[in-house]
Coordinates of C-alpha atoms and ligand atoms in Angstrom, one line a residue:
M606 CA -16.4 -11.8 -15.1
T607 CA -17.3 -8.1 -15.7
L608 CA -16.6 -5.3 -13.3
H609 CA -20.3 -4.8 -12.6
E610 CA -21.0 -8.4 -11.7
E611 CA -18.9 -8.2 -8.6
N612 CA -19.5 -6.5 -5.3
Y613 CA -16.0 -5.0 -5.5
S614 CA -15.6 -4.4 -1.7
L615 CA -15.8 -8.2 -1.2
L616 CA -13.0 -9.0 -3.6
K617 CA -9.5 -9.7 -2.3
T618 CA -6.5 -8.0 -4.0
V619 CA -4.3 -11.0 -3.3
E620 CA -5.3 -14.4 -2.1
W621 CA -4.0 -18.0 -1.5
K622 CA -6.2 -20.5 -3.4
D623 CA -5.4 -24.2 -4.0
N624 CA -1.7 -23.7 -3.2
K625 CA -1.5 -20.8 -5.7
V626 CA -1.4 -17.0 -5.5
V627 CA -4.3 -15.2 -7.1
M628 CA -4.2 -11.5 -7.7
I629 CA -6.2 -8.8 -9.4
D630 CA -4.1 -7.4 -12.2
Q631 CA -4.2 -3.8 -11.3
T632 CA -2.5 -2.7 -14.5
K633 CA -5.7 -3.6 -16.3
L634 CA -8.0 -1.5 -14.1
P635 CA -10.3 0.3 -14.5
N636 CA -11.2 -1.2 -17.9
Q637 CA -11.0 -4.9 -17.1
L638 CA -11.2 -7.0 -14.0
V639 CA -8.6 -9.7 -14.6
F640 CA -7.3 -12.2 -12.1
V641 CA -3.9 -13.7 -12.5
T642 CA -2.8 -17.0 -10.9
F643 CA 0.8 -17.8 -10.0
D644 CA 2.5 -21.0 -8.9
D645 CA 6.1 -19.7 -9.0
F646 CA 7.5 -17.1 -6.6
N647 CA 9.4 -15.5 -9.6
Q648 CA 6.1 -14.7 -11.1
V649 CA 5.1 -13.0 -7.9
A650 CA 8.3 -11.0 -7.9
D651 CA 7.7 -9.9 -11.5
A652 CA 4.1 -8.9 -10.6
I653 CA 5.3 -6.7 -7.8
K654 CA 7.9 -5.1 -10.1
K655 CA 5.3 -4.4 -12.8
L656 CA 2.7 -3.1 -10.4
V657 CA 0.2 -5.9 -11.1
V658 CA 0.0 -5.7 -7.3
R659 CA 1.0 -2.5 -5.6
G660 CA 0.4 -0.6 -2.4
A661 CA 2.6 -1.2 0.7
P662 CA 0.4 -3.7 2.7
A663 CA -0.6 -5.6 -0.5
I664 CA 3.1 -6.1 -1.5
G665 CA 3.9 -7.1 2.1
V666 CA 1.3 -9.9 1.9
S667 CA 2.3 -10.8 -1.7
G668 CA 5.9 -11.2 -0.6
A669 CA 4.8 -13.6 2.1
F670 CA 2.7 -15.6 -0.4
G671 CA 5.7 -15.6 -2.7
L672 CA 7.7 -17.4 0.0
A673 CA 4.9 -19.8 0.5
L674 CA 5.1 -20.7 -3.2
A675 CA 8.9 -21.0 -2.9
S676 CA 8.5 -23.5 0.0
L677 CA 6.2 -25.6 -2.2
Q678 CA 8.6 -25.3 -5.2
S679 CA 11.5 -26.4 -3.1
K680 CA 12.9 -29.9 -3.6
A681 CA 14.8 -29.7 -0.3
K682 CA 15.1 -32.9 1.8
T683 CA 16.4 -31.2 5.0
K684 CA 15.4 -28.1 7.0
Q685 CA 18.7 -26.5 6.1
E686 CA 18.2 -27.0 2.4
L687 CA 14.7 -25.6 2.6
L688 CA 15.9 -22.5 4.5
E689 CA 18.6 -21.9 1.9
D690 CA 15.9 -22.1 -0.9
L691 CA 13.7 -19.7 1.0
K692 CA 16.6 -17.3 1.5
I693 CA 17.3 -17.2 -2.2
A694 CA 13.6 -16.5 -2.9
K695 CA 13.5 -13.9 -0.2
E696 CA 16.4 -11.9 -1.8
I697 CA 14.6 -12.0 -5.2
L698 CA 11.3 -10.8 -3.8
F699 CA 13.0 -8.2 -1.6
K700 CA 14.8 -6.6 -4.6
T701 CA 11.6 -5.9 -6.5
R702 CA 10.7 -2.5 -4.8
P703 CA 12.9 -0.7 -2.3
T704 CA 10.7 2.0 -0.6
A705 CA 7.7 0.2 1.1
I706 CA 9.0 -1.4 4.3
N707 CA 6.0 -3.7 4.4
L708 CA 7.7 -6.0 1.9
A709 CA 10.8 -6.5 4.1
W710 CA 8.4 -6.9 7.1
G711 CA 6.3 -9.6 5.4
L712 CA 9.4 -11.5 4.2
E713 CA 11.1 -11.3 7.6
K714 CA 8.0 -12.6 9.4
I715 CA 7.9 -15.6 7.1
M716 CA 11.6 -16.4 7.5
N717 CA 11.2 -16.3 11.3
V718 CA 8.4 -18.8 11.2
A719 CA 10.3 -21.0 8.8
N720 CA 13.3 -21.0 11.1
S721 CA 11.1 -22.1 14.0
G722 CA 10.0 -25.3 12.2
N723 CA 11.6 -28.7 12.6
S724 CA 11.0 -30.7 9.5
V725 CA 10.6 -29.8 5.8
E726 CA 6.9 -30.7 5.9
Q727 CA 6.2 -28.7 9.1
I728 CA 8.0 -25.6 7.7
K729 CA 5.9 -25.7 4.5
T730 CA 2.7 -25.8 6.6
L731 CA 3.9 -23.1 9.0
V732 CA 4.9 -20.8 6.2
I733 CA 1.6 -21.2 4.3
N734 CA -0.5 -20.7 7.5
E735 CA 1.5 -17.7 8.5
A736 CA 1.1 -16.0 5.1
N737 CA -2.7 -16.7 5.2
S738 CA -3.0 -15.3 8.7
M739 CA -1.0 -12.2 7.6
A740 CA -3.6 -11.7 4.8
E741 CA -6.5 -12.1 7.3
Q742 CA -4.9 -9.8 9.8
D743 CA -4.4 -7.1 7.2
I744 CA -8.2 -6.7 6.8
E745 CA -8.7 -6.7 10.6
T746 CA -6.0 -4.1 11.1
N747 CA -7.5 -1.9 8.4
K748 CA -10.9 -2.0 10.0
T749 CA -9.5 -1.1 13.4
M750 CA -7.5 1.7 11.9
G751 CA -10.6 2.8 10.1
K752 CA -12.6 3.1 13.3
N753 CA -9.7 5.0 15.0
G754 CA -9.5 7.4 12.1
S755 CA -13.2 7.9 11.4
E756 CA -13.6 9.9 14.6
L757 CA -11.3 12.6 13.1
F758 CA -13.9 13.3 10.4
E759 CA -17.1 15.2 10.6
N760 CA -20.5 15.0 8.9
N761 CA -20.3 16.7 5.4
D762 CA -16.5 16.7 5.3
T763 CA -14.9 16.6 1.8
I764 CA -11.7 14.6 2.1
M765 CA -8.9 14.7 -0.3
T766 CA -6.7 11.6 -0.9
H767 CA -3.7 11.0 -3.1
C768 CA -2.7 7.8 -4.9
N769 CA -4.5 4.7 -3.9
A770 CA -4.4 3.6 -0.3
G771 CA -7.6 1.6 -0.7
A772 CA -8.8 -1.9 -0.8
L773 CA -6.6 -2.4 -3.9
A774 CA -3.5 -1.3 -1.9
T775 CA -4.2 -3.9 0.8
V776 CA -5.8 -7.3 1.0
A777 CA -9.2 -5.5 1.4
Y778 CA -10.8 -2.4 2.9
G779 CA -7.8 -0.1 2.7
T780 CA -5.8 2.2 5.0
A781 CA -6.6 5.9 4.0
L782 CA -9.7 4.8 2.1
G783 CA -10.5 2.4 5.0
V784 CA -10.7 5.4 7.3
I785 CA -13.0 7.1 4.8
R786 CA -15.1 3.9 4.5
A787 CA -15.4 3.7 8.3
A788 CA -16.5 7.4 8.5
K789 CA -19.3 6.6 6.0
E790 CA -20.2 3.4 7.9
S791 CA -20.5 5.3 11.1
G792 CA -23.3 7.4 9.5
K793 CA -21.4 10.4 8.4
I794 CA -21.9 11.9 4.9
V795 CA -18.5 12.3 3.4
K796 CA -17.4 13.4 -0.1
V797 CA -14.0 12.5 -1.6
I798 CA -11.6 14.3 -3.9
A799 CA -9.1 11.9 -5.6
T800 CA -6.0 13.3 -7.3
E801 CA -5.2 11.7 -10.6
T802 CA -1.6 10.8 -9.3
R803 CA 0.6 10.9 -12.4
P804 CA 2.5 9.2 -13.8
V805 CA 0.9 5.8 -13.1
Q806 CA -2.5 7.3 -12.2
Q807 CA -3.3 5.2 -9.2
G808 CA -5.8 8.0 -8.2
S809 CA -7.8 7.9 -11.4
R810 CA -7.5 4.3 -12.3
L811 CA -7.8 2.8 -8.9
T812 CA -9.1 5.2 -6.2
A813 CA -11.8 6.9 -8.3
F814 CA -12.8 3.5 -9.7
E815 CA -12.9 1.8 -6.3
L816 CA -14.8 4.5 -4.5
K817 CA -17.3 5.1 -7.4
H818 CA -17.9 1.4 -7.6
D819 CA -18.6 1.3 -3.8
G820 CA -21.1 4.2 -4.1
F821 CA -19.0 7.1 -2.8
D822 CA -19.5 10.7 -3.9
V823 CA -16.0 11.0 -5.4
S824 CA -14.6 13.7 -7.8
L825 CA -11.4 13.3 -9.7
I826 CA -9.0 16.2 -10.1
P827 CA -5.7 16.6 -11.9
D828 CA -2.7 16.8 -9.6
T829 CA -2.2 20.3 -10.7
A830 CA -5.7 21.3 -9.2
V831 CA -4.7 20.5 -5.6
G832 CA -4.0 24.2 -4.9
Y833 CA -7.1 25.4 -6.6
A834 CA -9.3 22.9 -4.6
M835 CA -7.8 23.9 -1.3
A836 CA -7.8 27.7 -2.0
N837 CA -11.4 27.6 -3.1
G838 CA -12.7 25.8 0.1
L839 CA -13.4 22.5 -1.7
V840 CA -11.4 20.4 0.9
N841 CA -11.8 20.1 4.7
K842 CA -9.3 17.3 5.4
V843 CA -6.7 15.2 3.7
V844 CA -5.9 11.5 4.4
V845 CA -3.2 9.5 2.6
G846 CA -1.5 6.2 3.1
A847 CA 2.3 5.5 3.6
D848 CA 5.0 3.2 2.3
R849 CA 7.3 3.9 5.2
I850 CA 7.3 6.0 8.3
V851 CA 10.5 6.5 10.3
R852 CA 10.6 7.0 14.1
T853 CA 10.9 10.8 13.6
G854 CA 7.5 10.9 11.8
H855 CA 8.9 11.5 8.3
V856 CA 6.4 9.8 5.9
F857 CA 7.4 8.3 2.6
N858 CA 4.5 8.0 0.3
K859 CA 3.5 8.3 -3.4
I860 CA 5.2 11.1 -5.3
G861 CA 3.2 14.3 -4.9
T862 CA 2.2 13.7 -1.3
Y863 CA 4.7 16.3 -0.1
Q864 CA 3.1 18.9 -2.4
V865 CA -0.4 18.0 -1.1
A866 CA 0.8 18.3 2.5
T867 CA 2.6 21.6 1.9
M868 CA -0.5 23.0 0.2
A869 CA -2.7 21.7 3.1
K870 CA -0.4 23.5 5.6
Q871 CA -0.7 26.7 3.6
H872 CA -4.5 26.6 3.8
G873 CA -4.8 25.3 7.4
I874 CA -6.3 22.0 6.3
P875 CA -5.6 19.0 8.6
F876 CA -3.4 16.5 6.8
Y877 CA -3.6 12.9 8.1
V878 CA -1.6 9.7 7.3
A879 CA -3.2 6.3 7.8
A880 CA -0.8 3.3 8.1
P881 CA -0.5 0.1 10.0
L882 CA 2.4 -0.6 12.4
S883 CA 4.0 -2.8 9.7
T884 CA 4.7 0.4 7.7
F885 CA 6.9 1.9 10.5
D886 CA 10.7 1.5 10.2
M887 CA 12.1 2.2 13.7
K888 CA 15.7 1.6 12.6
S889 CA 16.3 3.8 9.6
N890 CA 16.9 7.6 9.4
A891 CA 14.8 9.5 6.9
K892 CA 17.9 10.4 4.8
D893 CA 18.7 6.7 4.4
V894 CA 15.4 5.6 2.9
I895 CA 15.7 4.6 -0.8
I896 CA 13.3 6.4 -3.1
E897 CA 12.5 4.1 -6.0
M898 CA 13.3 5.7 -9.4
R899 CA 11.1 4.3 -12.2
K900 CA 11.5 4.2 -15.9
G901 CA 11.1 7.3 -18.0
S902 CA 8.4 5.9 -20.3
E903 CA 5.9 6.3 -17.4
V904 CA 6.3 10.0 -17.8
T905 CA 6.9 10.4 -21.5
G906 CA 3.5 8.8 -22.3
I907 CA 0.1 7.9 -21.0
G908 CA -0.7 4.3 -21.6
D909 CA 0.5 3.6 -25.2
K910 CA 0.3 7.3 -26.2
K911 CA 3.5 9.2 -26.4
T912 CA 3.2 12.7 -24.8
A913 CA 6.8 14.0 -24.9
P914 CA 9.6 14.4 -27.4
D915 CA 11.9 11.6 -28.3
D916 CA 14.9 11.1 -26.1
I917 CA 13.9 13.6 -23.5
K918 CA 15.7 13.2 -20.2
V919 CA 13.3 12.2 -17.4
I920 CA 13.4 12.2 -13.6
N921 CA 10.7 9.8 -12.3
P922 CA 10.8 9.3 -8.5
A923 CA 8.0 7.0 -7.3
F924 CA 7.8 8.4 -3.8
D925 CA 8.7 11.5 -1.8
M926 CA 9.1 12.4 1.9
T927 CA 6.7 14.5 3.9
P928 CA 8.3 16.0 7.0
P929 CA 6.5 15.7 10.4
E930 CA 5.7 19.4 10.7
L931 CA 3.2 19.1 7.9
I932 CA 1.4 16.1 9.5
T933 CA -1.6 16.6 11.8
G934 CA -1.8 13.0 12.9
I935 CA -0.8 9.5 12.0
I936 CA -3.7 7.0 12.2
T937 CA -2.8 3.4 13.1
E938 CA -4.5 0.3 14.5
K939 CA -3.1 1.3 17.9
G940 CA -4.6 4.8 17.9
V941 CA -3.7 8.2 16.4
A942 CA -0.2 9.5 17.0
K943 CA 0.1 13.3 17.3
P944 CA 3.2 15.5 17.4
P945 CA 5.8 15.3 18.8
Y946 CA 6.1 12.1 16.8
E947 CA 9.3 10.7 18.3
E948 CA 7.4 10.3 21.5
S949 CA 4.0 9.3 20.2
I950 CA 5.4 6.7 17.7
K951 CA 7.6 5.2 20.3
K952 CA 4.5 4.9 22.6
L953 CA 2.6 3.0 19.8
F954 CA 5.3 0.3 19.9
E955 CA 5.6 0.2 23.7
D956 CA 1.9 -0.6 24.0
T957 CA 2.1 -3.6 21.6
Ligands
MRU412 O1 3.7 2.7 -6.4 P1 2.5 2.3 -5.5 O2 1.2 2.3 -6.3 O3 2.8 0.9 -4.9 O4 2.4 3.3 -4.4 C1 1.4 3.2 -3.4 C2 1.4 4.3 -2.4 O5 2.2 5.2 -2.4 C3 0.3 4.2 -1.4 O6 -0.1 5.4 -1.0 C4 1.0 3.5 -0.1 O7 1.6 2.3 -0.5 C5 0.0 3.2 0.9 S1 -1.1 1.9 0.5 C6 -2.1 1.5 1.8

């Protein structure tokens, strides 16, 4: 299948088909559209680690599907044995990436359902059904979030986004890009500026690709041009996704988000975050959140091409923290939280 044969917006990033997990291999985009099929939860864990699937909601659902595979792989004869096997699989899946809370959320949800079953067969069915309904719910949540957020945008806005919080970061539709999609669907003309997002280039490889494919007016800029774009009036608003939001409104998202938010503040440009409630961590403090550190080769080269001297020391954090004072609003499926965030975030959960 070539990229152009497909209506991209209808494709699912991750899906359960014939008792297997099917994913788009995002490491191959934008040059090839390749689907990979897994029947072993260890393969799913490996795919999460290697960014075959990435983006907080997508890895949450992938973790859930991983446990569904683990339940089918298990040779357990009793409920207790099956729960033990699932627990081992859960630990392996959980250890793949530390920052996005959606992974823990997805795994926990499946474990709770598994615990509620009576027999081995019933647990397997419950686990598979729950993982599938999480995948369906993800799309619905994104659409509701999109509608809530689209009202914050005006006709002829140019919206900057960082990394990929699109269809490819979720099961479909996207969070930050879902909001932009919904603004367009509501009849507004919107343009998008996508940052390249070094080192892994989710912005150029995924966001620019996804939006261009779906007919958006999108321009790609290097990360270093964020200040230029804002200072020269090229941007009206910013919307990004999140990997974890703590109850104080501190937002953890792709490395570079903090720079974009700081620059937006400097230029008086509204800076929004779009994320489902599954991305909120109401227990941790901002200082306790683990920032994933990735291998140096992501920085010392682009693809296979080496762009740095041999043996150079590298610092490669995958995420950073944006403090609440830089954030204009947090768009969720339950509405838009505004400062002070301790109160407005608490309220989102009280109403659920
Ligand atoms: O390292 P990645 O590609 O998984 O990082 C993804 C991001 O930082 C996204 O902005 C975030 O997960 C939100 S996705 C809806």
